[in-house]
PDB file of C-alpha atoms in Angstrom:
ATOM      1  CA  UNK P1015     150.415  78.980 106.796  1.00  0.00           C
ATOM      2  CA  UNK P1016     148.703  80.660 109.742  1.00  0.00           C
ATOM      3  CA  UNK P1017     146.501  78.381 111.768  1.00  0.00           C
ATOM      4  CA  UNK P1018     143.456  79.716 113.600  1.00  0.00           C
ATOM      5  CA  UNK P1019     142.318  77.860 116.679  1.00  0.00           C
ATOM      6  CA  UNK P1020     138.977  78.239 118.404  1.00  0.00           C
ATOM      7  CA  UNK P1021     138.930  77.227 122.033  1.00  0.00           C
ATOM      8  CA  UNK P1022     136.135  76.412 124.429  1.00  0.00           C
ATOM      9  CA  UNK P1023     137.086  79.331 126.677  1.00  0.00           C
ATOM     10  CA  UNK P1024     134.126  81.735 126.953  1.00  0.00           C
ATOM     11  CA  UNK P1025     134.826  84.908 124.966  1.00  0.00           C
ATOM     12  CA  UNK P1026     132.955  87.008 127.531  1.00  0.00           C
ATOM     13  CA  UNK P1027     135.520  86.101 130.194  1.00  0.00           C
ATOM     14  CA  UNK P1028     137.405  89.110 128.802  1.00  0.00           C
ATOM     15  CA  UNK P1029     134.546  91.411 127.704  1.00  0.00           C
ATOM     16  CA  UNK P1030     136.712  94.446 126.935  1.00  0.00           C
ATOM     17  CA  UNK P1031     139.006  92.432 124.689  1.00  0.00           C
ATOM     18  CA  UNK P1032     135.977  90.789 123.086  1.00  0.00           C
ATOM     19  CA  UNK P1033     134.423  94.165 122.200  1.00  0.00           C
ATOM     20  CA  UNK P1034     137.734  95.562 120.985  1.00  0.00           C
ATOM     21  CA  UNK P1035     138.315  92.623 118.663  1.00  0.00           C
ATOM     22  CA  UNK P1036     134.717  92.762 117.433  1.00  0.00           C
ATOM     23  CA  UNK P1037     134.979  96.436 116.495  1.00  0.00           C
ATOM     24  CA  UNK P1038     138.375  95.886 114.868  1.00  0.00           C
ATOM     25  CA  UNK P1039     137.090  93.012 112.740  1.00  0.00           C
ATOM     26  CA  UNK P1040     134.006  94.994 111.783  1.00  0.00           C
ATOM     27  CA  UNK P1041     136.151  97.771 110.360  1.00  0.00           C
ATOM     28  CA  UNK P1042     138.063  95.365 108.149  1.00  0.00           C
ATOM     29  CA  UNK P1043     134.918  93.416 107.248  1.00  0.00           C
ATOM     30  CA  UNK P1044     133.421  96.389 105.402  1.00  0.00           C
ATOM     31  CA  UNK P1045     136.216  96.480 102.819  1.00  0.00           C
ATOM     32  CA  UNK P1046     136.254  92.675 102.541  1.00  0.00           C
ATOM     33  CA  UNK P1047     132.486  92.581 102.182  1.00  0.00           C
ATOM     34  CA  UNK P1048     132.681  95.096  99.352  1.00  0.00           C
ATOM     35  CA  UNK P1049     135.185  92.910  97.500  1.00  0.00           C
ATOM     36  CA  UNK P1050     133.011  89.826  97.980  1.00  0.00           C
ATOM     37  CA  UNK P1051     129.996  91.762  96.731  1.00  0.00           C
ATOM     38  CA  UNK P1052     131.819  92.822  93.553  1.00  0.00           C
ATOM     39  CA  UNK P1053     133.039  89.247  93.005  1.00  0.00           C
ATOM     40  CA  UNK P1054     129.527  87.848  93.335  1.00  0.00           C
ATOM     41  CA  UNK P1055     128.161  90.577  91.082  1.00  0.00           C
ATOM     42  CA  UNK P1056     130.559  89.672  88.254  1.00  0.00           C
ATOM     43  CA  UNK P1057     129.774  85.990  88.726  1.00  0.00           C
ATOM     44  CA  UNK P1058     126.044  86.688  88.544  1.00  0.00           C
ATOM     45  CA  UNK P1059     126.418  88.504  85.222  1.00  0.00           C
ATOM     46  CA  UNK P1060     128.309  85.565  83.755  1.00  0.00           C
ATOM     47  CA  UNK P1061     125.581  83.105  84.738  1.00  0.00           C
ATOM     48  CA  UNK P1062     122.499  85.179  83.815  1.00  0.00           C
ATOM     49  CA  UNK P1063     121.451  86.336  80.347  1.00  0.00           C
ATOM     50  CA  UNK P1064     118.707  88.709  81.506  1.00  0.00           C
ATOM     51  CA  UNK P1065     120.712  90.084  84.446  1.00  0.00           C
ATOM     52  CA  UNK P1066     118.933  92.834  86.374  1.00  0.00           C
ATOM     53  CA  UNK P1067     115.658  92.254  84.543  1.00  0.00           C
ATOM     54  CA  UNK P1068     114.993  89.488  87.064  1.00  0.00           C
ATOM     55  CA  UNK P1069     114.928  92.143  89.794  1.00  0.00           C
ATOM     56  CA  UNK P1070     111.794  93.633  88.261  1.00  0.00           C
ATOM     57  CA  UNK P1071     109.937  90.569  86.977  1.00  0.00           C
ATOM     58  CA  UNK P1072     108.588  89.229  90.335  1.00  0.00           C
ATOM     59  CA  UNK P1073     107.581  92.703  91.528  1.00  0.00           C
ATOM     60  CA  UNK P1074     105.851  93.614  88.260  1.00  0.00           C
ATOM     61  CA  UNK P1075     104.016  90.277  88.101  1.00  0.00           C
ATOM     62  CA  UNK P1076     102.761  90.598  91.679  1.00  0.00           C
ATOM     63  CA  UNK P1077     101.781  94.240  91.098  1.00  0.00           C
ATOM     64  CA  UNK P1078      99.800  93.294  87.981  1.00  0.00           C
ATOM     65  CA  UNK P1079      98.117  90.555  89.989  1.00  0.00           C
ATOM     66  CA  UNK P1080      97.172  93.113  92.646  1.00  0.00           C
ATOM     67  CA  UNK P1081      95.793  95.527  90.048  1.00  0.00           C
ATOM     68  CA  UNK P1082      93.746  92.746  88.458  1.00  0.00           C
ATOM     69  CA  UNK P1083      92.318  91.607  91.801  1.00  0.00           C
ATOM     70  CA  UNK P1084      91.329  95.166  92.651  1.00  0.00           C
ATOM     71  CA  UNK P1085      89.777  95.790  89.224  1.00  0.00           C
ATOM     72  CA  UNK P1086      87.704  92.617  89.665  1.00  0.00           C
ATOM     73  CA  UNK P1087      86.874  93.738  93.213  1.00  0.00           C
ATOM     74  CA  UNK P1088      88.418  90.588  94.660  1.00  0.00           C
ATOM     75  CA  UNK P1089      90.358  93.022  96.846  1.00  0.00           C
ATOM     76  CA  UNK P1090      88.176  95.961  97.823  1.00  0.00           C
ATOM     77  CA  UNK P1091      90.302  98.654  99.385  1.00  0.00           C
ATOM     78  CA  UNK P1092      90.826 102.385  99.291  1.00  0.00           C
ATOM     79  CA  UNK P1093      94.113 104.280  99.473  1.00  0.00           C
ATOM     80  CA  UNK P1094      92.975 107.914  99.618  1.00  0.00           C
ATOM     81  CA  UNK P1095      96.475 109.344 100.118  1.00  0.00           C
ATOM     82  CA  UNK P1096      98.008 107.906  96.943  1.00  0.00           C
ATOM     83  CA  UNK P1097      97.049 106.029  93.757  1.00  0.00           C
ATOM     84  CA  UNK P1098      96.724 102.299  94.229  1.00  0.00           C
ATOM     85  CA  UNK P1099      99.527 101.388  91.741  1.00  0.00           C
ATOM     86  CA  UNK P1100     101.988 103.515  93.747  1.00  0.00           C
ATOM     87  CA  UNK P1101     100.712 101.962  96.991  1.00  0.00           C
ATOM     88  CA  UNK P1102     101.258  98.417  95.707  1.00  0.00           C
ATOM     89  CA  UNK P1103     104.560  98.956  93.913  1.00  0.00           C
ATOM     90  CA  UNK P1104     106.086 100.751  96.890  1.00  0.00           C
ATOM     91  CA  UNK P1105     104.845  98.105  99.298  1.00  0.00           C
ATOM     92  CA  UNK P1106     106.183  95.271  97.148  1.00  0.00           C
ATOM     93  CA  UNK P1107     109.572  96.920  96.707  1.00  0.00           C
ATOM     94  CA  UNK P1108     110.015  97.546 100.421  1.00  0.00           C
ATOM     95  CA  UNK P1109     108.698  94.133 101.443  1.00  0.00           C
ATOM     96  CA  UNK P1110     110.983  92.339  98.985  1.00  0.00           C
ATOM     97  CA  UNK P1111     113.933  94.288 100.351  1.00  0.00           C
ATOM     98  CA  UNK P1112     113.009  93.203 103.888  1.00  0.00           C
ATOM     99  CA  UNK P1113     112.639  89.543 102.889  1.00  0.00           C
ATOM    100  CA  UNK P1114     115.911  89.605 100.926  1.00  0.00           C
ATOM    101  CA  UNK P1115     117.924  91.017 103.816  1.00  0.00           C
ATOM    102  CA  UNK P1116     116.250  88.665 106.322  1.00  0.00           C
ATOM    103  CA  UNK P1117     117.152  85.613 104.246  1.00  0.00           C
ATOM    104  CA  UNK P1118     120.631  86.826 103.275  1.00  0.00           C
ATOM    105  CA  UNK P1119     122.610  85.758 106.399  1.00  0.00           C
ATOM    106  CA  UNK P1120     121.624  82.093 106.202  1.00  0.00           C
ATOM    107  CA  UNK P1121     121.935  81.951 102.407  1.00  0.00           C
ATOM    108  CA  UNK P1122     125.343  83.650 102.389  1.00  0.00           C
ATOM    109  CA  UNK P1123     126.908  81.448 105.049  1.00  0.00           C
ATOM    110  CA  UNK P1124     125.638  78.290 103.401  1.00  0.00           C
ATOM    111  CA  UNK P1125     126.892  79.408  99.983  1.00  0.00           C
ATOM    112  CA  UNK P1126     130.325  80.449 101.303  1.00  0.00           C
ATOM    113  CA  UNK P1127     130.895  77.403 103.510  1.00  0.00           C
ATOM    114  CA  UNK P1128     134.411  76.671 102.109  1.00  0.00           C
ATOM    115  CA  UNK P1129     135.429  80.287 102.599  1.00  0.00           C
ATOM    116  CA  UNK P1130     134.426  80.205 106.257  1.00  0.00           C
ATOM    117  CA  UNK P1131     136.061  76.904 107.153  1.00  0.00           C
ATOM    118  CA  UNK P1132     139.339  77.431 105.260  1.00  0.00           C
ATOM    119  CA  UNK P1133     140.078  81.120 105.829  1.00  0.00           C
ATOM    120  CA  UNK P1134     140.026  83.649 108.643  1.00  0.00           C
ATOM    121  CA  UNK P1135     137.483  85.858 106.906  1.00  0.00           C
ATOM    122  CA  UNK P1136     135.146  87.575 109.400  1.00  0.00           C
ATOM    123  CA  UNK P1137     131.558  86.397 109.206  1.00  0.00           C
ATOM    124  CA  UNK P1138     130.557  90.069 109.182  1.00  0.00           C
ATOM    125  CA  UNK P1139     132.151  90.434 105.728  1.00  0.00           C
ATOM    126  CA  UNK P1140     129.759  87.854 104.288  1.00  0.00           C
ATOM    127  CA  UNK P1141     126.791  89.581 105.883  1.00  0.00           C
ATOM    128  CA  UNK P1142     127.913  92.981 104.616  1.00  0.00           C
ATOM    129  CA  UNK P1143     128.306  91.566 101.104  1.00  0.00           C
ATOM    130  CA  UNK P1144     124.725  90.332 101.326  1.00  0.00           C
ATOM    131  CA  UNK P1145     123.522  93.757 102.508  1.00  0.00           C
ATOM    132  CA  UNK P1146     125.319  95.451  99.611  1.00  0.00           C
ATOM    133  CA  UNK P1147     123.560  93.085  97.243  1.00  0.00           C
ATOM    134  CA  UNK P1148     120.147  93.885  98.762  1.00  0.00           C
ATOM    135  CA  UNK P1149     120.822  97.629  98.552  1.00  0.00           C
ATOM    136  CA  UNK P1150     121.788  97.347  94.889  1.00  0.00           C
ATOM    137  CA  UNK P1151     118.634  95.392  94.116  1.00  0.00           C
ATOM    138  CA  UNK P1152     116.505  97.945  95.960  1.00  0.00           C
ATOM    139  CA  UNK P1153     118.178 100.819  94.090  1.00  0.00           C
ATOM    140  CA  UNK P1154     117.371  99.156  90.760  1.00  0.00           C
ATOM    141  CA  UNK P1155     113.737  98.701  91.791  1.00  0.00           C
ATOM    142  CA  UNK P1156     113.577 102.357  92.827  1.00  0.00           C
ATOM    143  CA  UNK P1157     114.079 103.256  89.172  1.00  0.00           C
ATOM    144  CA  UNK P1158     110.749 101.595  88.343  1.00  0.00           C
ATOM    145  CA  UNK P1159     109.085 103.393  91.249  1.00  0.00           C
ATOM    146  CA  UNK P1160     110.408 106.781  90.056  1.00  0.00           C
ATOM    147  CA  UNK P1161     108.929 106.114  86.610  1.00  0.00           C
ATOM    148  CA  UNK P1162     105.523 105.287  88.127  1.00  0.00           C
ATOM    149  CA  UNK P1163     105.657 108.411  90.313  1.00  0.00           C
ATOM    150  CA  UNK P1164     106.355 110.498  87.221  1.00  0.00           C
ATOM    151  CA  UNK P1165     103.488 108.883  85.302  1.00  0.00           C
ATOM    152  CA  UNK P1166     101.056 109.810  88.095  1.00  0.00           C
ATOM    153  CA  UNK P1167     102.555 113.322  88.436  1.00  0.00           C
ATOM    154  CA  UNK P1168     103.231 112.750  92.125  1.00  0.00           C
ATOM    155  CA  UNK P1169     104.538 115.760  94.007  1.00  0.00           C
ATOM    156  CA  UNK P1170     107.709 114.943  95.928  1.00  0.00           C
ATOM    157  CA  UNK P1171     108.632 117.258  98.792  1.00  0.00           C
ATOM    158  CA  UNK P1172     111.318 117.397 101.449  1.00  0.00           C
ATOM    159  CA  UNK P1173     109.755 114.355 103.125  1.00  0.00           C
ATOM    160  CA  UNK P1174     111.566 112.226 100.557  1.00  0.00           C
ATOM    161  CA  UNK P1175     114.646 112.569 102.789  1.00  0.00           C
ATOM    162  CA  UNK P1176     112.978 110.133 105.183  1.00  0.00           C
ATOM    163  CA  UNK P1177     112.941 107.406 102.536  1.00  0.00           C
ATOM    164  CA  UNK P1178     116.595 106.289 102.901  1.00  0.00           C
ATOM    165  CA  UNK P1179     116.320 106.535 106.697  1.00  0.00           C
ATOM    166  CA  UNK P1180     113.256 104.285 106.751  1.00  0.00           C
ATOM    167  CA  UNK P1181     114.869 101.868 104.294  1.00  0.00           C
ATOM    168  CA  UNK P1182     117.980 101.624 106.488  1.00  0.00           C
ATOM    169  CA  UNK P1183     115.754 100.874 109.492  1.00  0.00           C
ATOM    170  CA  UNK P1184     113.976  98.166 107.485  1.00  0.00           C
ATOM    171  CA  UNK P1185     117.340  96.661 106.513  1.00  0.00           C
ATOM    172  CA  UNK P1186     118.448  96.764 110.158  1.00  0.00           C
ATOM    173  CA  UNK P1187     115.328  94.923 111.313  1.00  0.00           C
ATOM    174  CA  UNK P1188     115.574  92.254 108.614  1.00  0.00           C
ATOM    175  CA  UNK P1189     119.292  91.722 109.193  1.00  0.00           C
ATOM    176  CA  UNK P1190     118.786  91.487 112.954  1.00  0.00           C
ATOM    177  CA  UNK P1191     116.121  88.789 112.609  1.00  0.00           C
ATOM    178  CA  UNK P1192     118.212  86.906 110.057  1.00  0.00           C
ATOM    179  CA  UNK P1193     121.348  87.006 112.212  1.00  0.00           C
ATOM    180  CA  UNK P1194     119.479  85.945 115.364  1.00  0.00           C
ATOM    181  CA  UNK P1195     118.053  82.946 113.483  1.00  0.00           C
ATOM    182  CA  UNK P1196     121.401  82.091 111.893  1.00  0.00           C
ATOM    183  CA  UNK P1197     122.978  79.732 114.492  1.00  0.00           C
ATOM    184  CA  UNK P1198     119.850  77.594 114.672  1.00  0.00           C
ATOM    185  CA  UNK P1199     119.392  77.793 110.904  1.00  0.00           C
ATOM    186  CA  UNK P1200     122.828  76.274 110.324  1.00  0.00           C
ATOM    187  CA  UNK P1201     121.943  73.375 112.585  1.00  0.00           C
ATOM    188  CA  UNK P1202     118.516  72.609 111.144  1.00  0.00           C
ATOM    189  CA  UNK P1203     117.291  73.067 107.562  1.00  0.00           C
ATOM    190  CA  UNK P1204     113.787  73.434 108.951  1.00  0.00           C
ATOM    191  CA  UNK P1205     114.631  76.997 109.977  1.00  0.00           C
ATOM    192  CA  UNK P1206     115.170  78.062 106.380  1.00  0.00           C
ATOM    193  CA  UNK P1207     111.868  76.512 105.344  1.00  0.00           C
ATOM    194  CA  UNK P1208     110.120  78.132 108.318  1.00  0.00           C
ATOM    195  CA  UNK P1209     111.510  81.539 107.300  1.00  0.00           C
ATOM    196  CA  UNK P1210     110.176  81.115 103.757  1.00  0.00           C
ATOM    197  CA  UNK P1211     106.742  80.089 105.023  1.00  0.00           C
ATOM    198  CA  UNK P1212     106.714  82.680 107.788  1.00  0.00           C
ATOM    199  CA  UNK P1213     107.534  85.613 105.493  1.00  0.00           C
ATOM    200  CA  UNK P1214     104.767  84.539 103.078  1.00  0.00           C
ATOM    201  CA  UNK P1215     102.228  84.624 105.908  1.00  0.00           C
ATOM    202  CA  UNK P1216     103.805  87.762 107.362  1.00  0.00           C
ATOM    203  CA  UNK P1217     103.184  89.661 104.116  1.00  0.00           C
ATOM    204  CA  UNK P1218      99.437  89.143 104.532  1.00  0.00           C
ATOM    205  CA  UNK P1219      99.647  90.938 107.900  1.00  0.00           C
ATOM    206  CA  UNK P1220     101.669  93.821 106.430  1.00  0.00           C
ATOM    207  CA  UNK P1221     100.247  96.757 104.404  1.00  0.00           C
ATOM    208  CA  UNK P1222     101.663  95.660 101.049  1.00  0.00           C
ATOM    209  CA  UNK P1223      98.501  95.238  98.951  1.00  0.00           C
ATOM    210  CA  UNK P1224      96.023  96.950 101.270  1.00  0.00           C
ATOM    211  CA  UNK P1225      96.059  99.198 104.346  1.00  0.00           C
ATOM    212  CA  UNK P1226      96.174  97.417 107.686  1.00  0.00           C
ATOM    213  CA  UNK P1227      94.003  98.723 110.539  1.00  0.00           C
ATOM    214  CA  UNK P1228      96.007 100.147 113.401  1.00  0.00           C
ATOM    215  CA  UNK P1229      94.112  98.330 116.144  1.00  0.00           C
ATOM    216  CA  UNK P1230      94.157  94.750 117.380  1.00  0.00           C
ATOM    217  CA  UNK P1231      97.164  92.441 117.235  1.00  0.00           C
ATOM    218  CA  UNK P1232      98.261  93.824 113.864  1.00  0.00           C
ATOM    219  CA  UNK P1233      99.579  96.949 115.561  1.00  0.00           C
ATOM    220  CA  UNK P1234     102.415  94.805 116.952  1.00  0.00           C
ATOM    221  CA  UNK P1235     103.773  94.047 113.468  1.00  0.00           C
ATOM    222  CA  UNK P1236     107.228  95.706 113.599  1.00  0.00           C
ATOM    223  CA  UNK P1237     107.527  95.963 109.808  1.00  0.00           C
ATOM    224  CA  UNK P1238     104.393  98.114 109.433  1.00  0.00           C
ATOM    225  CA  UNK P1239     105.673 101.457 110.807  1.00  0.00           C
ATOM    226  CA  UNK P1240     108.944 101.137 108.890  1.00  0.00           C
ATOM    227  CA  UNK P1241     107.257 100.232 105.610  1.00  0.00           C
ATOM    228  CA  UNK P1242     104.530 102.853 106.014  1.00  0.00           C
ATOM    229  CA  UNK P1243     107.093 105.561 106.787  1.00  0.00           C
ATOM    230  CA  UNK P1244     109.155 104.684 103.714  1.00  0.00           C
ATOM    231  CA  UNK P1245     106.063 104.578 101.497  1.00  0.00           C
ATOM    232  CA  UNK P1246     104.754 107.876 102.861  1.00  0.00           C
ATOM    233  CA  UNK P1247     108.138 109.505 102.324  1.00  0.00           C
ATOM    234  CA  UNK P1248     108.009 108.583  98.634  1.00  0.00           C
ATOM    235  CA  UNK P1249     104.857 110.682  98.177  1.00  0.00           C
ATOM    236  CA  UNK P1250     105.526 113.398 100.736  1.00  0.00           C
ATOM    237  CA  UNK P1251     103.338 112.121 103.589  1.00  0.00           C
ATOM    238  CA  UNK P1252     104.286 112.203 107.304  1.00  0.00           C
ATOM    239  CA  UNK P1253     106.006 109.198 108.961  1.00  0.00           C
ATOM    240  CA  UNK P1254     104.309 106.645 111.164  1.00  0.00           C
ATOM    241  CA  UNK P1255     103.992 107.587 114.832  1.00  0.00           C
ATOM    242  CA  UNK P1256     105.731 104.354 115.871  1.00  0.00           C
ATOM    243  CA  UNK P1257     108.666 104.710 113.483  1.00  0.00           C
ATOM    244  CA  UNK P1258     111.293 106.044 115.909  1.00  0.00           C
ATOM    245  CA  UNK P1259     110.618 103.400 118.555  1.00  0.00           C
ATOM    246  CA  UNK P1260     110.667 100.465 116.137  1.00  0.00           C
ATOM    247  CA  UNK P1261     113.765 101.811 114.358  1.00  0.00           C
ATOM    248  CA  UNK P1262     115.617 102.126 117.679  1.00  0.00           C
ATOM    249  CA  UNK P1263     114.678  98.577 118.698  1.00  0.00           C
ATOM    250  CA  UNK P1264     115.800  97.325 115.274  1.00  0.00           C
ATOM    251  CA  UNK P1265     119.260  98.847 115.730  1.00  0.00           C
ATOM    252  CA  UNK P1266     119.544  97.394 119.239  1.00  0.00           C
ATOM    253  CA  UNK P1267     118.553  93.943 117.981  1.00  0.00           C
ATOM    254  CA  UNK P1268     121.077  94.238 115.152  1.00  0.00           C
ATOM    255  CA  UNK P1269     123.918  95.008 117.567  1.00  0.00           C
ATOM    256  CA  UNK P1270     122.798  92.191 119.870  1.00  0.00           C
ATOM    257  CA  UNK P1271     122.629  89.759 116.950  1.00  0.00           C
ATOM    258  CA  UNK P1272     126.091  90.800 115.794  1.00  0.00           C
ATOM    259  CA  UNK P1273     127.613  90.167 119.228  1.00  0.00           C
ATOM    260  CA  UNK P1274     125.857  86.815 119.524  1.00  0.00           C
ATOM    261  CA  UNK P1275     127.192  85.904 116.090  1.00  0.00           C
ATOM    262  CA  UNK P1276     130.709  86.671 117.300  1.00  0.00           C
ATOM    263  CA  UNK P1277     130.206  84.374 120.270  1.00  0.00           C
ATOM    264  CA  UNK P1278     128.774  81.615 118.101  1.00  0.00           C
ATOM    265  CA  UNK P1279     131.496  81.719 115.437  1.00  0.00           C
ATOM    266  CA  UNK P1280     133.505  78.715 116.772  1.00  0.00           C
ATOM    267  CA  UNK P1281     130.346  76.604 116.812  1.00  0.00           C
ATOM    268  CA  UNK P1282     129.370  77.820 113.333  1.00  0.00           C
ATOM    269  CA  UNK P1283     132.781  76.958 111.902  1.00  0.00           C
ATOM    270  CA  UNK P1284     132.630  73.535 113.539  1.00  0.00           C
ATOM    271  CA  UNK P1285     129.156  72.954 112.156  1.00  0.00           C
ATOM    272  CA  UNK P1286     130.050  74.033 108.612  1.00  0.00           C
ATOM    273  CA  UNK P1287     133.322  72.131 108.678  1.00  0.00           C
TER     274      UNK P1287
END
């Protein structure tokens, strides 16, 4: 049996070797993450009778709640560029994808604790498996969105090509935040509870149910330009002016979080063990 030892020697003492090993492990983690994703998918089907129906139930319930509140004028808002049902359904789908991918790192590492402490599996493989799961869920929800777009006879142009780009940027931002919070989240359960509470409050400051004005402190919400760009792409509208900048920062934060995760692995293994 091969034994893996983690030492207290700083990994950055040999930065070139550290980067080389990180890139090497990342390449192998993609295939491993795919296998873990398929394993979890089969396990989920065995434990759930309704299966993928649960992907739609929360979104449909919240959308119906939004429609009811608008019909009763509890929420008074106007979305001149698209019908309100499309506005809400698209916002809910994209927001749920962001929340899922933000929560995935902490949930995956807690769920796969024995796998981490007893094997040499790269932590990146667990994160990639979680991202695959989020992408599958989002793809299933897109089916409902396509049906709604067809019902409202929405014209879809070449701008739809921006939709996957914006969704990837949203996944990158959520994953980056989740990975950066991961080391502290494994030490204290309060972090997981704070994430749940924080995302609930964060949704109110994000254009999910109603447009958000572009002035004041709300313009610093990093999710807004990514979500707005993805929503606009679904109906052929131009992207947000801040999309490129926020997307670039999201990728940088994701790379930074990945490298910090590599440095923190010995401490994570010790904590989980």
